[in-house]
Amino acid sequence: MNFIYRQLRVFKHAWQIILSKPIEHFINLVALGLIISLCMTSLSVNKSMHVWEDTNIVYPQIYVYMDNQANDADLGVVQKLLTSSEHSREIANYKYVSKDEALHSVTADNDMKSIASEVISSDSNPLPDVFIVNTSTLDAKSLELLTKQLQATPMVDNVQIDVNYANKISDLISFASNISFAVQALLIGVLCLFVYNIIRLQMMLKSDAIKVSRLIGASDGFIMAPLLQYAFWQVSLATITGAVIQVLIAKQINGLFAHFTHLFSDKFVVNLLCVSDYFMIWLEIVAFALLSVFLAVRWVLNHTRIR
Amino acid sequence: MQKREIIKFQQVVKKYSGDITALNGVSFSVEQGELVFLAGHSGAGKSTIFKLIAGSELATSGSVVVNNVNLATLSQNNRTFIRQHIGMVFQDHKILYDRNVFDNVRLPLDIVGDYSEAEVKTRVVKALESVGLEHKINMTPERLSGGEQQRLCIARAIIHQPKILLADEPTANLDRANALKILELFKQFHQSGVTIIISAHDESLLSDYGKRIIRLNKGQFR
């Protein structure tokens, strides 16, 4: 029972600290919330990049451009090659885009209208029929062989493939991931320093009470307990604030990306984190904040002589 | 029946940095339930004796035994717990001005932490009654006179019913009438069996009480 009384008293004391100076603590809360939201945004961008990579560019694509004079029989030869059992290991699926579909899509796209005005205004459709082949291997030799076979097929004008494209993108995303982790680590470091400084200032403001308490027998734990709870509530509220800010940031980023998202194959979207991610971030932040409080209290107490 | 020694100093030397000797080979003991006065001018070493008993300082040499425990053998944290069983009254009161009388007096109970809110309330009222401040329970300390602030400090020192009460110059900033009232309060607590050590530089206040007076001069007994 006494344990409960003690905890309730510590809880009351922690909230007294927060409510005694609401404006200062609100500013601290917003600042902590911003740091946490940047951390969350960095994590969600990182996760979204991997999702985009997994759904779009795991393996290279082959673009098969047909000659303008190609007829249905020529197209049939290419289709036969793409569906043959010989290449079932290398080819996941393919998409055929006819010259008419391509022209229609160019005409319908306002952004493309100005760029492809000559194509649209010409009497005949100058666009070729195209096969977009999604491969299912990174083996350069077998992809090269497939490309050569496609190139050798009658009425095939051009075949384009960048075998190292997927690897390049993958390396780029790995690099971005590392940057993201570094940013997260940096932000957690900033958060720790911020909490450390808040606690140090709190203790300096209450230095008389701390000195008197120690003089009449207060242990370090007694002095630390309300500050630990104070930091716990402060960073917990800041995590909620950070999550809200992160949702707003994600909306803004997605709004900006919406205009040129078609450049990146399937739509790139900054996804929100799942509940377990938010929970893990909260746990991590609380742990680092409590460690910062512990270090700050130890530092101040070691530098406070009882007189 | 012989009373046991609750405080024992043996050849205690205390030196501060800069080679300042505050105590130089002091030996004395205080029996349980005894009221002792420490007399001496400013700088004689009275406050150092209190700090050594409270464990906030350690002796440079010699031994300080409180309640059968040699304080030198304890860790800093355990010396802190020793202070929870000692009541302390300070010359400068050491009152907290960011809280009212009630919250000042309850502080030692919060530190010990074994009391319910109802118990705390009962004990605070009782402690304030014993020093005649029960009607000022919700006041802020700034509104109390010097004598009342000292009585508040005494109420805080006795609330957890300590075995030992140390009063460092409790009458120093008070006029004679108020000083005598304060000493009368200590006399009452002494009658309830508390061991009390009171320091004062004005010996004329102490002589009427017929109690042992330990006289210090420059860190040694006179």
Coordinates of N, CA and C in Angstrom, one line a residue, chain A residues 103-280:
Chain A
L103 N 0.0 6.0 -78.0 CA -0.4 7.3 -78.4 C -1.5 7.9 -77.6
H104 N -2.5 7.0 -77.2 CA -3.6 7.5 -76.4 C -3.1 8.0 -75.1
S105 N -2.2 7.2 -74.5 CA -1.7 7.6 -73.2 C -0.9 8.9 -73.2
V106 N -0.1 9.1 -74.3 CA 0.6 10.4 -74.5 C -0.4 11.6 -74.7
T107 N -1.4 11.3 -75.4 CA -2.4 12.4 -75.7 C -3.2 12.8 -74.4
A108 N -3.4 11.7 -73.6 CA -4.2 12.0 -72.4 C -3.4 12.6 -71.3
D109 N -2.1 12.5 -71.3 CA -1.2 13.1 -70.3 C -0.9 14.5 -70.6
N110 N -1.4 15.4 -69.7 CA -1.2 16.9 -69.9 C 0.3 17.2 -69.9
D111 N 1.0 16.6 -69.0 CA 2.4 16.9 -68.9 C 3.2 16.5 -70.2
M112 N 2.8 15.4 -70.8 CA 3.5 14.9 -72.0 C 3.1 15.7 -73.3
K113 N 1.9 16.3 -73.2 CA 1.4 17.0 -74.4 C 2.4 17.9 -75.0
S114 N 3.0 18.8 -74.1 CA 3.9 19.8 -74.6 C 5.2 19.2 -75.1
I115 N 5.6 18.1 -74.4 CA 6.9 17.5 -74.8 C 6.7 16.7 -76.1
A116 N 5.6 16.0 -76.3 CA 5.4 15.2 -77.5 C 4.4 15.8 -78.5
S117 N 4.5 17.1 -78.6 CA 3.5 17.8 -79.5 C 3.6 17.3 -81.0
E118 N 4.9 17.0 -81.4 CA 5.1 16.6 -82.8 C 4.5 15.3 -83.1
V119 N 4.6 14.4 -82.1 CA 4.1 13.0 -82.2 C 2.5 13.1 -82.3
I120 N 2.0 13.9 -81.4 CA 0.5 14.0 -81.4 C -0.1 14.6 -82.7
S121 N 0.6 15.7 -83.2 CA 0.1 16.4 -84.3 C 0.3 15.7 -85.7
S122 N 1.2 14.7 -85.7 CA 1.5 14.0 -87.0 C 0.3 13.2 -87.4
D123 N 0.2 13.0 -88.8 CA -1.0 12.3 -89.3 C -0.9 10.8 -89.0
S124 N 0.3 10.2 -89.1 CA 0.4 8.8 -88.8 C 1.0 8.6 -87.4
N125 N 0.8 7.5 -86.7 CA 1.3 7.2 -85.4 C 2.7 6.8 -85.5
P126 N 3.7 7.6 -85.1 CA 5.1 7.2 -85.2 C 5.6 6.3 -84.1
L127 N 4.8 6.0 -83.1 CA 5.2 5.2 -81.9 C 5.2 3.8 -82.3
P128 N 6.2 3.0 -81.7 CA 6.3 1.6 -82.0 C 5.4 0.7 -81.0
D129 N 5.1 -0.5 -81.4 CA 4.6 -1.4 -80.4 C 5.7 -1.8 -79.5
V130 N 5.4 -2.0 -78.2 CA 6.4 -2.3 -77.2 C 6.0 -3.5 -76.3
F131 N 7.0 -4.4 -76.1 CA 6.8 -5.4 -75.0 C 7.7 -5.0 -73.8
I132 N 7.1 -4.9 -72.7 CA 7.8 -4.6 -71.4 C 7.9 -6.0 -70.7
V133 N 9.2 -6.5 -70.6 CA 9.4 -7.8 -70.0 C 9.9 -7.7 -68.6
N134 N 9.2 -8.2 -67.6 CA 9.7 -8.3 -66.3 C 10.5 -9.6 -66.1
T135 N 11.8 -9.5 -65.8 CA 12.6 -10.7 -65.7 C 12.5 -11.2 -64.3
S136 N 13.0 -12.4 -64.1 CA 13.0 -13.0 -62.7 C 14.4 -13.5 -62.4
T137 N 15.4 -12.9 -62.9 CA 16.8 -13.3 -62.6 C 17.8 -12.1 -62.7
L138 N 18.9 -12.3 -62.0 CA 19.9 -11.2 -62.1 C 21.1 -11.8 -62.8
D139 N 21.0 -13.1 -63.3 CA 22.1 -13.7 -64.0 C 22.3 -13.0 -65.4
A140 N 23.4 -12.3 -65.5 CA 23.7 -11.5 -66.6 C 23.8 -12.3 -67.9
K141 N 24.4 -13.5 -67.8 CA 24.6 -14.3 -69.0 C 23.3 -14.7 -69.7
S142 N 22.4 -15.2 -68.9 CA 21.1 -15.7 -69.4 C 20.3 -14.5 -69.9
L143 N 20.4 -13.4 -69.2 CA 19.7 -12.2 -69.7 C 20.2 -11.7 -71.0
E144 N 21.5 -11.8 -71.1 CA 22.2 -11.4 -72.4 C 21.7 -12.2 -73.5
L145 N 21.7 -13.6 -73.3 CA 21.2 -14.5 -74.3 C 19.8 -14.2 -74.7
L146 N 18.9 -14.0 -73.8 CA 17.5 -13.6 -74.1 C 17.4 -12.4 -74.9
T147 N 18.2 -11.4 -74.5 CA 18.2 -10.1 -75.3 C 18.7 -10.3 -76.7
K148 N 19.7 -11.2 -76.9 CA 20.2 -11.4 -78.3 C 19.1 -12.1 -79.1
Q149 N 18.4 -13.1 -78.5 CA 17.4 -13.8 -79.2 C 16.3 -12.9 -79.6
L150 N 15.9 -12.0 -78.7 CA 14.8 -11.0 -79.0 C 15.3 -10.1 -80.1
Q151 N 16.5 -9.7 -80.0 CA 17.1 -8.8 -81.1 C 17.1 -9.4 -82.4
A152 N 17.3 -10.8 -82.4 CA 17.4 -11.5 -83.7 C 16.0 -11.8 -84.3
T153 N 15.0 -11.6 -83.5 CA 13.6 -11.9 -84.0 C 13.2 -10.9 -85.1
P154 N 12.6 -11.4 -86.2 CA 12.2 -10.5 -87.3 C 11.3 -9.3 -86.8
M155 N 11.5 -8.2 -87.4 CA 10.8 -7.0 -87.2 C 10.9 -6.4 -85.8
V156 N 11.9 -6.9 -85.1 CA 12.2 -6.2 -83.8 C 13.3 -5.1 -84.1
D157 N 12.9 -3.9 -83.8 CA 13.7 -2.7 -84.1 C 14.9 -2.6 -83.1
N158 N 14.5 -2.7 -81.8 CA 15.5 -2.4 -80.8 C 15.1 -3.1 -79.5
V159 N 16.2 -3.6 -78.7 CA 15.9 -4.2 -77.4 C 16.8 -3.5 -76.4
Q160 N 16.2 -3.0 -75.3 CA 17.0 -2.3 -74.3 C 16.9 -3.0 -73.0
I161 N 18.1 -3.1 -72.4 CA 18.2 -3.7 -71.0 C 19.4 -3.1 -70.3
D162 N 19.2 -2.8 -69.1 CA 20.4 -2.4 -68.2 C 20.5 -3.5 -67.1
V163 N 21.4 -4.4 -67.4 CA 21.5 -5.6 -66.4 C 21.8 -5.1 -65.0
N164 N 22.6 -4.1 -64.9 CA 23.1 -3.6 -63.6 C 22.1 -2.6 -63.0
Y165 N 21.0 -2.3 -63.7 CA 20.1 -1.3 -63.2 C 19.6 -1.6 -61.8
A166 N 19.1 -2.9 -61.6 CA 18.6 -3.2 -60.3 C 19.6 -3.1 -59.3
N167 N 20.8 -3.6 -59.6 CA 21.9 -3.6 -58.6 C 22.2 -2.1 -58.2
K168 N 22.2 -1.3 -59.3 CA 22.6 0.2 -59.0 C 21.5 0.8 -58.1
I169 N 20.2 0.5 -58.4 CA 19.2 1.0 -57.6 C 19.2 0.5 -56.2
S170 N 19.5 -0.8 -56.1 CA 19.6 -1.5 -54.8 C 20.7 -0.9 -54.0
D171 N 21.9 -0.7 -54.6 CA 23.0 0.0 -53.9 C 22.6 1.4 -53.4
L172 N 21.9 2.1 -54.3 CA 21.5 3.4 -54.0 C 20.6 3.4 -52.8
I173 N 19.6 2.5 -52.8 CA 18.7 2.4 -51.7 C 19.4 2.0 -50.4
S174 N 20.4 1.1 -50.5 CA 21.2 0.7 -49.3 C 21.9 1.9 -48.8
F175 N 22.4 2.7 -49.7 CA 23.1 3.9 -49.2 C 22.2 4.9 -48.5
A176 N 21.0 5.0 -49.1 CA 20.0 5.9 -48.5 C 19.5 5.3 -47.2
S177 N 19.5 4.0 -47.1 CA 19.1 3.4 -45.8 C 20.2 3.7 -44.7
N178 N 21.4 3.6 -45.1 CA 22.5 3.9 -44.2 C 22.4 5.3 -43.7
I179 N 22.1 6.2 -44.7 CA 22.0 7.6 -44.3 C 20.8 7.8 -43.3
S180 N 19.7 7.1 -43.6 CA 18.6 7.2 -42.8 C 18.9 6.7 -41.4
F181 N 19.6 5.6 -41.2 CA 20.0 5.1 -39.9 C 20.9 6.1 -39.2
A182 N 21.8 6.7 -39.9 CA 22.7 7.7 -39.3 C 21.9 8.9 -38.8
V183 N 20.9 9.3 -39.7 CA 20.1 10.4 -39.2 C 19.3 10.1 -38.0
Q184 N 18.8 8.8 -37.9 CA 18.0 8.4 -36.8 C 18.9 8.4 -35.5
A185 N 20.1 7.9 -35.7 CA 21.1 7.8 -34.5 C 21.4 9.2 -34.1
L186 N 21.6 10.1 -35.0 CA 21.9 11.5 -34.7 C 20.8 12.2 -34.0
L187 N 19.6 11.9 -34.5 CA 18.4 12.5 -33.8 C 18.2 12.0 -32.4
I188 N 18.4 10.7 -32.2 CA 18.3 10.1 -30.9 C 19.4 10.8 -30.0
G189 N 20.6 11.0 -30.5 CA 21.6 11.7 -29.8 C 21.2 13.1 -29.4
V190 N 20.6 13.8 -30.3 CA 20.1 15.1 -30.0 C 19.0 15.1 -28.9
L191 N 18.1 14.1 -29.1 CA 17.0 13.9 -28.1 C 17.6 13.7 -26.7
C192 N 18.6 12.8 -26.6 CA 19.3 12.5 -25.3 C 19.9 13.8 -24.7
L193 N 20.6 14.5 -25.6 CA 21.2 15.8 -25.1 C 20.1 16.8 -24.6
F194 N 19.0 16.8 -25.3 CA 17.9 17.7 -25.0 C 17.3 17.3 -23.6
V195 N 17.1 16.0 -23.5 CA 16.5 15.6 -22.2 C 17.5 15.8 -21.1
Y196 N 18.7 15.5 -21.3 CA 19.8 15.7 -20.3 C 19.8 17.2 -19.9
N197 N 19.7 18.1 -20.8 CA 19.8 19.5 -20.5 C 18.5 19.9 -19.7
I198 N 17.3 19.4 -20.1 CA 16.1 19.8 -19.4 C 16.2 19.3 -18.0
I199 N 16.7 18.1 -17.7 CA 16.8 17.6 -16.4 C 17.8 18.4 -15.6
R200 N 18.9 18.7 -16.2 CA 20.0 19.5 -15.5 C 19.4 20.9 -15.1
L201 N 18.7 21.5 -16.0 CA 18.1 22.8 -15.7 C 17.0 22.7 -14.6
Q202 N 16.2 21.6 -14.7 CA 15.2 21.4 -13.7 C 15.9 21.2 -12.3
M203 N 17.0 20.5 -12.3 CA 17.7 20.3 -11.0 C 18.3 21.6 -10.5
M204 N 18.8 22.4 -11.4 CA 19.4 23.6 -11.0 C 18.3 24.6 -10.4
L205 N 17.1 24.5 -11.0 CA 16.0 25.3 -10.5 C 15.6 24.9 -9.1
K206 N 15.7 23.6 -8.9 CA 15.3 23.0 -7.6 C 16.5 22.7 -6.7
S207 N 17.6 23.4 -6.9 CA 18.8 23.0 -6.2 C 18.6 23.2 -4.7
D208 N 17.9 24.2 -4.2 CA 17.7 24.3 -2.8 C 17.0 23.1 -2.2
A209 N 15.9 22.8 -2.9 CA 15.1 21.6 -2.4 C 15.9 20.4 -2.4
I210 N 16.8 20.2 -3.4 CA 17.6 19.0 -3.5 C 18.6 19.0 -2.4
K211 N 19.2 20.2 -2.2 CA 20.3 20.2 -1.1 C 19.7 19.9 0.3
V212 N 18.5 20.5 0.6 CA 17.9 20.3 1.9 C 17.4 18.9 2.0
S213 N 16.8 18.3 0.9 CA 16.4 16.9 1.0 C 17.5 16.0 1.3
R214 N 18.7 16.2 0.6 CA 19.8 15.3 0.8 C 20.3 15.5 2.2
L215 N 20.3 16.8 2.7 CA 20.8 17.0 4.1 C 19.9 16.3 5.1
I216 N 18.6 16.1 4.9 CA 17.8 15.4 5.9 C 17.5 14.0 5.5
G217 N 18.4 13.4 4.6 CA 18.4 12.0 4.4 C 17.8 11.5 3.1
A218 N 17.5 12.4 2.1 CA 17.0 11.9 0.8 C 18.1 11.1 0.1
S219 N 17.7 9.9 -0.4 CA 18.6 9.1 -1.2 C 18.6 9.7 -2.6
D220 N 19.6 9.3 -3.4 CA 19.7 9.7 -4.8 C 18.4 9.2 -5.5
G221 N 17.9 8.0 -5.2 CA 16.7 7.5 -5.8 C 15.5 8.3 -5.5
F222 N 15.4 8.9 -4.3 CA 14.3 9.8 -4.0 C 14.3 11.0 -4.9
I223 N 15.5 11.5 -5.1 CA 15.6 12.8 -5.9 C 15.3 12.4 -7.4
M224 N 15.8 11.2 -7.8 CA 15.7 10.8 -9.2 C 14.3 10.4 -9.6
A225 N 13.5 9.8 -8.7 CA 12.2 9.2 -9.1 C 11.3 10.2 -9.8
P226 N 11.0 11.4 -9.2 CA 10.1 12.3 -9.9 C 10.6 12.8 -11.3
L227 N 12.0 12.9 -11.3 CA 12.6 13.3 -12.6 C 12.5 12.2 -13.7
L228 N 12.6 11.0 -13.2 CA 12.4 9.9 -14.2 C 11.0 9.9 -14.7
Q229 N 10.0 10.0 -13.8 CA 8.6 10.0 -14.2 C 8.3 11.3 -15.1
Y230 N 8.9 12.4 -14.7 CA 8.7 13.6 -15.5 C 9.2 13.4 -16.9
A231 N 10.4 12.8 -17.1 CA 11.0 12.6 -18.4 C 10.1 11.5 -19.1
F232 N 9.7 10.5 -18.4 CA 8.8 9.5 -19.0 C 7.6 10.1 -19.7
W233 N 6.9 10.9 -18.9 CA 5.7 11.6 -19.4 C 6.0 12.5 -20.5
Q234 N 7.0 13.3 -20.3 CA 7.4 14.3 -21.3 C 7.7 13.6 -22.7
V235 N 8.5 12.5 -22.7 CA 8.9 11.9 -24.0 C 7.7 11.1 -24.5
S236 N 6.8 10.6 -23.6 CA 5.7 9.8 -24.1 C 4.7 10.8 -24.8
L237 N 4.5 11.9 -24.2 CA 3.6 12.9 -24.9 C 4.3 13.4 -26.2
A238 N 5.6 13.6 -26.1 CA 6.3 14.0 -27.3 C 6.3 13.0 -28.4
T239 N 6.2 11.7 -28.1 CA 6.1 10.6 -29.1 C 4.8 10.7 -29.8
I240 N 3.7 11.0 -29.0 CA 2.4 11.2 -29.6 C 2.4 12.4 -30.6
T241 N 3.0 13.5 -30.0 CA 3.1 14.7 -30.9 C 3.9 14.4 -32.1
G242 N 5.0 13.7 -31.9 CA 5.9 13.4 -33.1 C 5.1 12.5 -34.1
A243 N 4.3 11.6 -33.6 CA 3.5 10.7 -34.6 C 2.6 11.6 -35.4
V244 N 1.9 12.5 -34.7 CA 1.0 13.4 -35.4 C 1.7 14.2 -36.5
I245 N 2.8 14.8 -36.1 CA 3.6 15.6 -37.0 C 4.1 14.8 -38.2
Q246 N 4.5 13.5 -37.9 CA 5.0 12.6 -38.9 C 3.9 12.3 -40.0
V247 N 2.7 12.1 -39.5 CA 1.5 11.9 -40.4 C 1.4 13.1 -41.3
L248 N 1.5 14.3 -40.8 CA 1.4 15.5 -41.6 C 2.5 15.6 -42.6
I249 N 3.7 15.3 -42.1 CA 4.9 15.4 -43.0 C 4.7 14.4 -44.2
A250 N 4.3 13.1 -43.8 CA 4.1 12.1 -44.9 C 3.1 12.6 -45.9
K251 N 2.0 13.2 -45.4 CA 1.0 13.7 -46.4 C 1.6 14.8 -47.3
Q252 N 2.4 15.7 -46.7 CA 3.0 16.7 -47.6 C 4.0 16.1 -48.6
I253 N 4.8 15.1 -48.1 CA 5.8 14.5 -49.1 C 5.0 13.8 -50.2
N254 N 3.9 13.0 -49.8 CA 3.2 12.3 -50.8 C 2.5 13.2 -51.8
G255 N 2.1 14.4 -51.3 CA 1.5 15.4 -52.2 C 2.5 15.9 -53.2
L256 N 3.7 16.1 -52.7 CA 4.8 16.6 -53.6 C 5.1 15.5 -54.6
F257 N 5.2 14.3 -54.2 CA 5.6 13.2 -55.1 C 4.5 12.9 -56.1
A258 N 3.3 13.2 -55.8 CA 2.2 12.8 -56.6 C 2.3 13.3 -58.1
H259 N 3.0 14.5 -58.2 CA 3.1 15.1 -59.5 C 4.1 14.4 -60.5
F260 N 5.1 13.7 -59.9 CA 6.0 13.1 -60.8 C 6.3 11.6 -60.4
T261 N 5.3 11.0 -59.7 CA 5.5 9.7 -59.2 C 5.5 8.6 -60.3
H262 N 4.9 9.0 -61.5 CA 4.9 8.0 -62.6 C 6.3 7.8 -63.2
L263 N 7.2 8.7 -62.8 CA 8.6 8.5 -63.3 C 9.2 7.3 -62.6
F264 N 8.7 6.9 -61.5 CA 9.3 5.9 -60.7 C 8.5 4.6 -60.8
S265 N 8.1 4.2 -62.0 CA 7.3 3.0 -62.1 C 6.1 3.0 -61.3
D266 N 5.9 2.0 -60.5 CA 4.7 2.1 -59.6 C 4.9 3.2 -58.6
K267 N 3.8 3.7 -58.2 CA 3.7 4.9 -57.3 C 4.7 4.8 -56.1
F268 N 5.5 5.8 -55.8 CA 6.3 5.8 -54.6 C 5.5 6.6 -53.6
V269 N 5.2 5.9 -52.4 CA 4.4 6.5 -51.4 C 5.1 6.4 -50.0
V270 N 5.2 7.5 -49.3 CA 5.7 7.4 -47.9 C 4.6 6.8 -47.0
N271 N 4.8 5.6 -46.7 CA 3.8 4.9 -45.8 C 3.9 5.3 -44.4
L272 N 2.8 5.3 -43.6 CA 2.8 5.5 -42.2 C 3.4 4.2 -41.6
L273 N 4.0 4.4 -40.4 CA 4.5 3.3 -39.7 C 3.4 2.5 -39.1
C274 N 3.6 1.2 -38.8 CA 2.5 0.4 -38.2 C 2.6 0.6 -36.6
V275 N 1.6 0.1 -36.0 CA 1.5 0.4 -34.5 C 2.7 -0.2 -33.8
S276 N 3.1 -1.4 -34.2 CA 4.3 -2.0 -33.5 C 5.5 -1.1 -33.7
D277 N 5.7 -0.5 -34.9 CA 6.8 0.4 -35.1 C 6.8 1.6 -34.1
Y278 N 5.6 2.2 -34.0 CA 5.4 3.3 -33.1 C 5.7 2.9 -31.7
F279 N 5.3 1.7 -31.3 CA 5.5 1.2 -30.0 C 7.0 1.0 -29.7
M280 N 7.7 0.4 -30.7 CA 9.1 0.2 -30.5 C 9.9 1.5 -30.4

